[in-house]
Amino acid sequence: MTAIEILRKKRDGHALSPSEINFIIDAYANGHVPDYQMSALLMAVYLNGMSAEEMGALTQAMIGSGDVLDLAGIPGRKIDKHSTGGVGDKTSLILAPVAAAAGVKVPMISGRGLGHTGGTLDKLESIPGFQVNLPVDRFRRGVEKIGLCLIGQTDQLVPADRNLYALRDVTATVESIPLIVASIMSKKLAEGIDGLVLDVKVGRGAFMTTDRQAAELADALVATGRSMGKDVVALITAMDQPLGHNVGNALEVVESIATLRGEGPEDLTTLSVELAAEMIHMAALAPDLSAARRLARRQIENGRALAIFRNCIAFQGGDARVVDEPERLPRARGTMSLVADQSGYLTVIDAAAVGMASLLLGGGRLRKEDPIDPAVGIVLQAKEGDPVAAGQVLAEIHYNDEAKKDEARRRLDGAFRISDQPVPSPPLLRNRING
Amino acid sequence: MTAIEILRKKRDGHALSPSEINFIIDAYANGHVPDYQMSALLMAVYLNGMSAEEMGALTQAMIGSGDVLDLAGIPGRKIDKHSTGGVGDKTSLILAPVAAAAGVKVPMISGRGLGHTGGTLDKLESIPGFQVNLPVDRFRRGVEKIGLCLIGQTDQLVPADRNLYALRDVTATVESIPLIVASIMSKKLAEGIDGLVLDVKVGRGAFMTTDRQAAELADALVATGRSMGKDVVALITAMDQPLGHNVGNALEVVESIATLRGEGPEDLTTLSVELAAEMIHMAALAPDLSAARRLARRQIENGRALAIFRNCIAFQGGDARVVDEPERLPRARGTMSLVADQSGYLTVIDAAAVGMASLLLGGGRLRKEDPIDPAVGIVLQAKEGDPVAAGQVLAEIHYNDEAKKDEARRRLDGAFRISDQPVPSPPLLRNRING
């Protein structure tokens, strides 16, 4: 078996066998297959696709490139959630404590923001002292004791993904469903979980912009997880406008805390509860989804979810006082209002533009090495469908740097559209795929 | 303009602009675009193709990576020939002296053999002392004074092709018409020629195994050359059985000399005369192809072509006495006969198997670094269509190493097929494409 033979086979549109996929991933990890052969294979996979069996084998081979966490010693079902990335998407910070409060064990390994989408780790790190790099033993203790622990990728889990992802990034092979599936599922299944709830975003601010693309990705993710013996369910949810009102790291922590108090915006609360309910249901802690939803909402109403978030922050070295005194979180020096230039109905808030504006303020990164300003961001004062009057504030820019504020402002030109007639927004919860 | 944007465009099936193609070839040549991006682009080109305009732009960009020979000072039309590679194909050694004898200037830059096909340089180097690496000035002098000069690729001509070819070889992107066209045409047009005669091989022993593939390649080669203002014509010719009787470096020189004496096998003589006639006609030294054919044959009959070959060998440092005393060429220590195991008609001599057998004897190379044994090879004693009797010698293996002889012998098992009834062979000259 040689890399060339495997390349030729995929080039000619044939399916690779599990042993061929293992060989190439292993040889790449060991440096026996150079980047230039792997990148040619990535392009062939991008253009010729992969079967469900190939995706499963690729996921398995990538998991095999490193360790798999052993969480078997922790009683209870271990369930995680993964989102394909959105703007203002802080559901992890809400649903993880909610699910944990209901008895789910949530071992969550998250990523950082890249491009216009935010990352859970960056949001958590805006809490003073919060540590996202914990030794595996302490991570395990957190899951067992508190019910959740939120950390970053370790060097030992799926090392093949780091190299492959970096290569995909520079060879225009990121947007390939088989490669996305293997990257997501290998990292999640290496966590040693029993089940996974997926939030596949669709819309202007998402990676997948059409329902068809999103359904194709969701199907592939669910099928691959199932083929590996895991419970997997995917919700396809709207990402046209930002989720909630706040975009930016500390600003999103503030809104998450409000939502855990039962004072969150409707869309964010609905989606967080829905995803938490899926986790609760998957953990067999409720007989059906309606009961799981009620159980989830109760964890907010009775304050248990907020208490668990407080414990989680403390366990991970953060200043848990932020939960009750959000002013302890970093705040930007200046704010500037964006106002409506006409009266009517707000029909569009372009999530991608808002996400890019937040990035330009310093809240995100274009390259992995870029530093993050935790304080900056955008706070929406109206949402799609709201009636607005000329001169009314649509959003506030929280900034630390005048020049960046101007850049962000320019980016927001045209991000808001006001029409004479209301236009019904597409539903937030679009579809549920459970194999 | 970035490599990623260009990759994405070709990945998505769009045509690249000349400036995009120039950018990427230039950046690759300068080391600004790494191998892994170029190999992903090569795979995208392999799978999504290139338009005629893109092939022209790629050829031009590759020529621009190095120098172009200036042969303008040499009076007369400069015409070269290129073959896509065959077994026993020694036509260059015959047609170049024939065309030169008729007044064509033949500046021929050739390659080495790789895989089962032979290379002109390896054949010439079997002549003791023959130098294929000449300074450009001496090459120019040879073309002007003798009418032909036969050398190898210089470092200054199309350096981009060397790197790209090496990368294609290890990324399963060799068999791509746009990449083949740009590789061939850039090297040939950098010679500073006015016109080019192409011999596109089709059949069992050729790179292109079907008439459709061969016609597609020939069309693309001719169109690309024409778009760059050159005269180009392509003959599509059979490469099912080896051309002539001799396969192997010195053995092919012996047969070339016999052909220049008018004592060559019919197929080799016919094809050499036909290609030389195209060159003579392209150089406007004959009013039509029939007259050009007659002029070519006359150069053999009157001994002028042989005299020119003698001069060429001497000019390039070789022992010109080999022309009259072929026993001065390297000869293998042993010969072994392969005999017919039944009576009937020889219907198949598999050129690829014969080429591989010659390679295994030491006459070719699997890797560029492999040394060549000039003496070894195969001499056919019968050709397709011949009636043969059981026990009759079909071929002789010329070998220097017993183990290699046994390997070659095994490779020849099944290379010869004898049937009760004669099967008409497909015609040698298949098609002529002149745009």
PDB file of N, CA and C in Angstrom, chain A residues 246-285:
ATOM      1  N   ASN A 246     -26.129  39.972  22.665  1.00  0.00           N
ATOM      2  CA  ASN A 246     -24.730  40.342  22.899  1.00  0.00           C
ATOM      3  C   ASN A 246     -23.768  39.507  22.049  1.00  0.00           C
ATOM      4  N   VAL A 247     -22.818  40.202  21.416  1.00  0.00           N
ATOM      5  CA  VAL A 247     -21.764  39.558  20.629  1.00  0.00           C
ATOM      6  C   VAL A 247     -20.430  40.108  21.126  1.00  0.00           C
ATOM      7  N   GLY A 248     -19.532  39.266  21.550  1.00  0.00           N
ATOM      8  CA  GLY A 248     -18.274  39.701  22.181  1.00  0.00           C
ATOM      9  C   GLY A 248     -18.112  38.872  23.444  1.00  0.00           C
ATOM     10  N   ASN A 249     -16.885  38.673  23.890  1.00  0.00           N
ATOM     11  CA  ASN A 249     -16.634  37.626  24.881  1.00  0.00           C
ATOM     12  C   ASN A 249     -17.247  37.893  26.253  1.00  0.00           C
ATOM     13  N   ALA A 250     -16.822  38.965  26.950  1.00  0.00           N
ATOM     14  CA  ALA A 250     -17.394  39.251  28.270  1.00  0.00           C
ATOM     15  C   ALA A 250     -18.884  39.579  28.134  1.00  0.00           C
ATOM     16  N   LEU A 251     -19.238  40.282  27.054  1.00  0.00           N
ATOM     17  CA  LEU A 251     -20.649  40.631  26.840  1.00  0.00           C
ATOM     18  C   LEU A 251     -21.510  39.369  26.744  1.00  0.00           C
ATOM     19  N   GLU A 252     -20.973  38.323  26.160  1.00  0.00           N
ATOM     20  CA  GLU A 252     -21.740  37.076  26.043  1.00  0.00           C
ATOM     21  C   GLU A 252     -21.820  36.332  27.377  1.00  0.00           C
ATOM     22  N   VAL A 253     -20.793  36.470  28.213  1.00  0.00           N
ATOM     23  CA  VAL A 253     -20.861  35.870  29.548  1.00  0.00           C
ATOM     24  C   VAL A 253     -21.969  36.562  30.342  1.00  0.00           C
ATOM     25  N   VAL A 254     -22.037  37.890  30.247  1.00  0.00           N
ATOM     26  CA  VAL A 254     -23.087  38.654  30.937  1.00  0.00           C
ATOM     27  C   VAL A 254     -24.457  38.138  30.509  1.00  0.00           C
ATOM     28  N   GLU A 255     -24.664  37.974  29.218  1.00  0.00           N
ATOM     29  CA  GLU A 255     -25.973  37.526  28.727  1.00  0.00           C
ATOM     30  C   GLU A 255     -26.255  36.075  29.116  1.00  0.00           C
ATOM     31  N   SER A 256     -25.210  35.261  29.195  1.00  0.00           N
ATOM     32  CA  SER A 256     -25.395  33.866  29.611  1.00  0.00           C
ATOM     33  C   SER A 256     -25.867  33.808  31.055  1.00  0.00           C
ATOM     34  N   ILE A 257     -25.246  34.630  31.898  1.00  0.00           N
ATOM     35  CA  ILE A 257     -25.633  34.656  33.308  1.00  0.00           C
ATOM     36  C   ILE A 257     -27.092  35.111  33.438  1.00  0.00           C
ATOM     37  N   ALA A 258     -27.461  36.154  32.677  1.00  0.00           N
ATOM     38  CA  ALA A 258     -28.849  36.630  32.702  1.00  0.00           C
ATOM     39  C   ALA A 258     -29.801  35.512  32.281  1.00  0.00           C
ATOM     40  N   THR A 259     -29.407  34.751  31.283  1.00  0.00           N
ATOM     41  CA  THR A 259     -30.262  33.664  30.790  1.00  0.00           C
ATOM     42  C   THR A 259     -30.379  32.560  31.837  1.00  0.00           C
ATOM     43  N   LEU A 260     -29.284  32.282  32.522  1.00  0.00           N
ATOM     44  CA  LEU A 260     -29.323  31.289  33.608  1.00  0.00           C
ATOM     45  C   LEU A 260     -30.194  31.775  34.768  1.00  0.00           C
ATOM     46  N   ARG A 261     -30.376  33.095  34.880  1.00  0.00           N
ATOM     47  CA  ARG A 261     -31.264  33.677  35.894  1.00  0.00           C
ATOM     48  C   ARG A 261     -32.714  33.691  35.424  1.00  0.00           C
ATOM     49  N   GLY A 262     -32.958  33.284  34.153  1.00  0.00           N
ATOM     50  CA  GLY A 262     -34.318  33.340  33.625  1.00  0.00           C
ATOM     51  C   GLY A 262     -34.657  34.679  33.018  1.00  0.00           C
ATOM     52  N   GLU A 263     -33.606  35.505  32.787  1.00  0.00           N
ATOM     53  CA  GLU A 263     -33.854  36.851  32.250  1.00  0.00           C
ATOM     54  C   GLU A 263     -33.224  37.014  30.875  1.00  0.00           C
ATOM     55  N   GLY A 264     -33.049  35.904  30.171  1.00  0.00           N
ATOM     56  CA  GLY A 264     -32.389  35.977  28.866  1.00  0.00           C
ATOM     57  C   GLY A 264     -33.357  36.278  27.737  1.00  0.00           C
ATOM     58  N   PRO A 265     -32.826  36.640  26.591  1.00  0.00           N
ATOM     59  CA  PRO A 265     -33.677  36.865  25.420  1.00  0.00           C
ATOM     60  C   PRO A 265     -34.342  35.558  24.991  1.00  0.00           C
ATOM     61  N   GLU A 266     -35.471  35.707  24.283  1.00  0.00           N
ATOM     62  CA  GLU A 266     -36.289  34.545  23.992  1.00  0.00           C
ATOM     63  C   GLU A 266     -35.574  33.502  23.122  1.00  0.00           C
ATOM     64  N   ASP A 267     -34.918  33.976  22.020  1.00  0.00           N
ATOM     65  CA  ASP A 267     -34.305  33.006  21.094  1.00  0.00           C
ATOM     66  C   ASP A 267     -33.200  32.212  21.788  1.00  0.00           C
ATOM     67  N   LEU A 268     -32.363  32.918  22.549  1.00  0.00           N
ATOM     68  CA  LEU A 268     -31.249  32.261  23.234  1.00  0.00           C
ATOM     69  C   LEU A 268     -31.764  31.269  24.276  1.00  0.00           C
ATOM     70  N   THR A 269     -32.791  31.685  25.042  1.00  0.00           N
ATOM     71  CA  THR A 269     -33.359  30.801  26.063  1.00  0.00           C
ATOM     72  C   THR A 269     -33.967  29.559  25.419  1.00  0.00           C
ATOM     73  N   THR A 270     -34.761  29.775  24.362  1.00  0.00           N
ATOM     74  CA  THR A 270     -35.419  28.656  23.688  1.00  0.00           C
ATOM     75  C   THR A 270     -34.400  27.632  23.187  1.00  0.00           C
ATOM     76  N   LEU A 271     -33.373  28.125  22.499  1.00  0.00           N
ATOM     77  CA  LEU A 271     -32.398  27.192  21.919  1.00  0.00           C
ATOM     78  C   LEU A 271     -31.590  26.488  23.007  1.00  0.00           C
ATOM     79  N   SER A 272     -31.192  27.229  24.054  1.00  0.00           N
ATOM     80  CA  SER A 272     -30.405  26.614  25.130  1.00  0.00           C
ATOM     81  C   SER A 272     -31.213  25.523  25.820  1.00  0.00           C
ATOM     82  N   VAL A 273     -32.500  25.814  26.088  1.00  0.00           N
ATOM     83  CA  VAL A 273     -33.359  24.826  26.736  1.00  0.00           C
ATOM     84  C   VAL A 273     -33.556  23.613  25.824  1.00  0.00           C
ATOM     85  N   GLU A 274     -33.753  23.870  24.544  1.00  0.00           N
ATOM     86  CA  GLU A 274     -33.997  22.774  23.611  1.00  0.00           C
ATOM     87  C   GLU A 274     -32.788  21.832  23.548  1.00  0.00           C
ATOM     88  N   LEU A 275     -31.590  22.414  23.452  1.00  0.00           N
ATOM     89  CA  LEU A 275     -30.375  21.591  23.377  1.00  0.00           C
ATOM     90  C   LEU A 275     -30.131  20.868  24.702  1.00  0.00           C
ATOM     91  N   ALA A 276     -30.361  21.557  25.821  1.00  0.00           N
ATOM     92  CA  ALA A 276     -30.198  20.915  27.129  1.00  0.00           C
ATOM     93  C   ALA A 276     -31.202  19.770  27.269  1.00  0.00           C
ATOM     94  N   ALA A 277     -32.432  19.990  26.765  1.00  0.00           N
ATOM     95  CA  ALA A 277     -33.453  18.948  26.841  1.00  0.00           C
ATOM     96  C   ALA A 277     -33.027  17.716  26.049  1.00  0.00           C
ATOM     97  N   GLU A 278     -32.400  17.934  24.891  1.00  0.00           N
ATOM     98  CA  GLU A 278     -31.912  16.793  24.106  1.00  0.00           C
ATOM     99  C   GLU A 278     -30.864  16.014  24.907  1.00  0.00           C
ATOM    100  N   MET A 279     -30.001  16.734  25.598  1.00  0.00           N
ATOM    101  CA  MET A 279     -28.958  16.077  26.404  1.00  0.00           C
ATOM    102  C   MET A 279     -29.583  15.300  27.560  1.00  0.00           C
ATOM    103  N   ILE A 280     -30.568  15.915  28.204  1.00  0.00           N
ATOM    104  CA  ILE A 280     -31.247  15.271  29.340  1.00  0.00           C
ATOM    105  C   ILE A 280     -31.976  14.014  28.868  1.00  0.00           C
ATOM    106  N   HIS A 281     -32.649  14.150  27.728  1.00  0.00           N
ATOM    107  CA  HIS A 281     -33.374  13.014  27.161  1.00  0.00           C
ATOM    108  C   HIS A 281     -32.411  11.895  26.764  1.00  0.00           C
ATOM    109  N   MET A 282     -31.301  12.292  26.154  1.00  0.00           N
ATOM    110  CA  MET A 282     -30.295  11.314  25.719  1.00  0.00           C
ATOM    111  C   MET A 282     -29.688  10.587  26.924  1.00  0.00           C
ATOM    112  N   ALA A 283     -29.593  11.305  28.049  1.00  0.00           N
ATOM    113  CA  ALA A 283     -29.041  10.700  29.269  1.00  0.00           C
ATOM    114  C   ALA A 283     -30.091   9.878  30.005  1.00  0.00           C
ATOM    115  N   ALA A 284     -31.279   9.765  29.393  1.00  0.00           N
ATOM    116  CA  ALA A 284     -32.368   8.962  29.970  1.00  0.00           C
ATOM    117  C   ALA A 284     -32.804   9.492  31.331  1.00  0.00           C
ATOM    118  N   LEU A 285     -32.751  10.803  31.477  1.00  0.00           N
ATOM    119  CA  LEU A 285     -33.173  11.422  32.737  1.00  0.00           C
ATOM    120  C   LEU A 285     -34.594  11.971  32.643  1.00  0.00           C
TER     121      LEU A 285
END
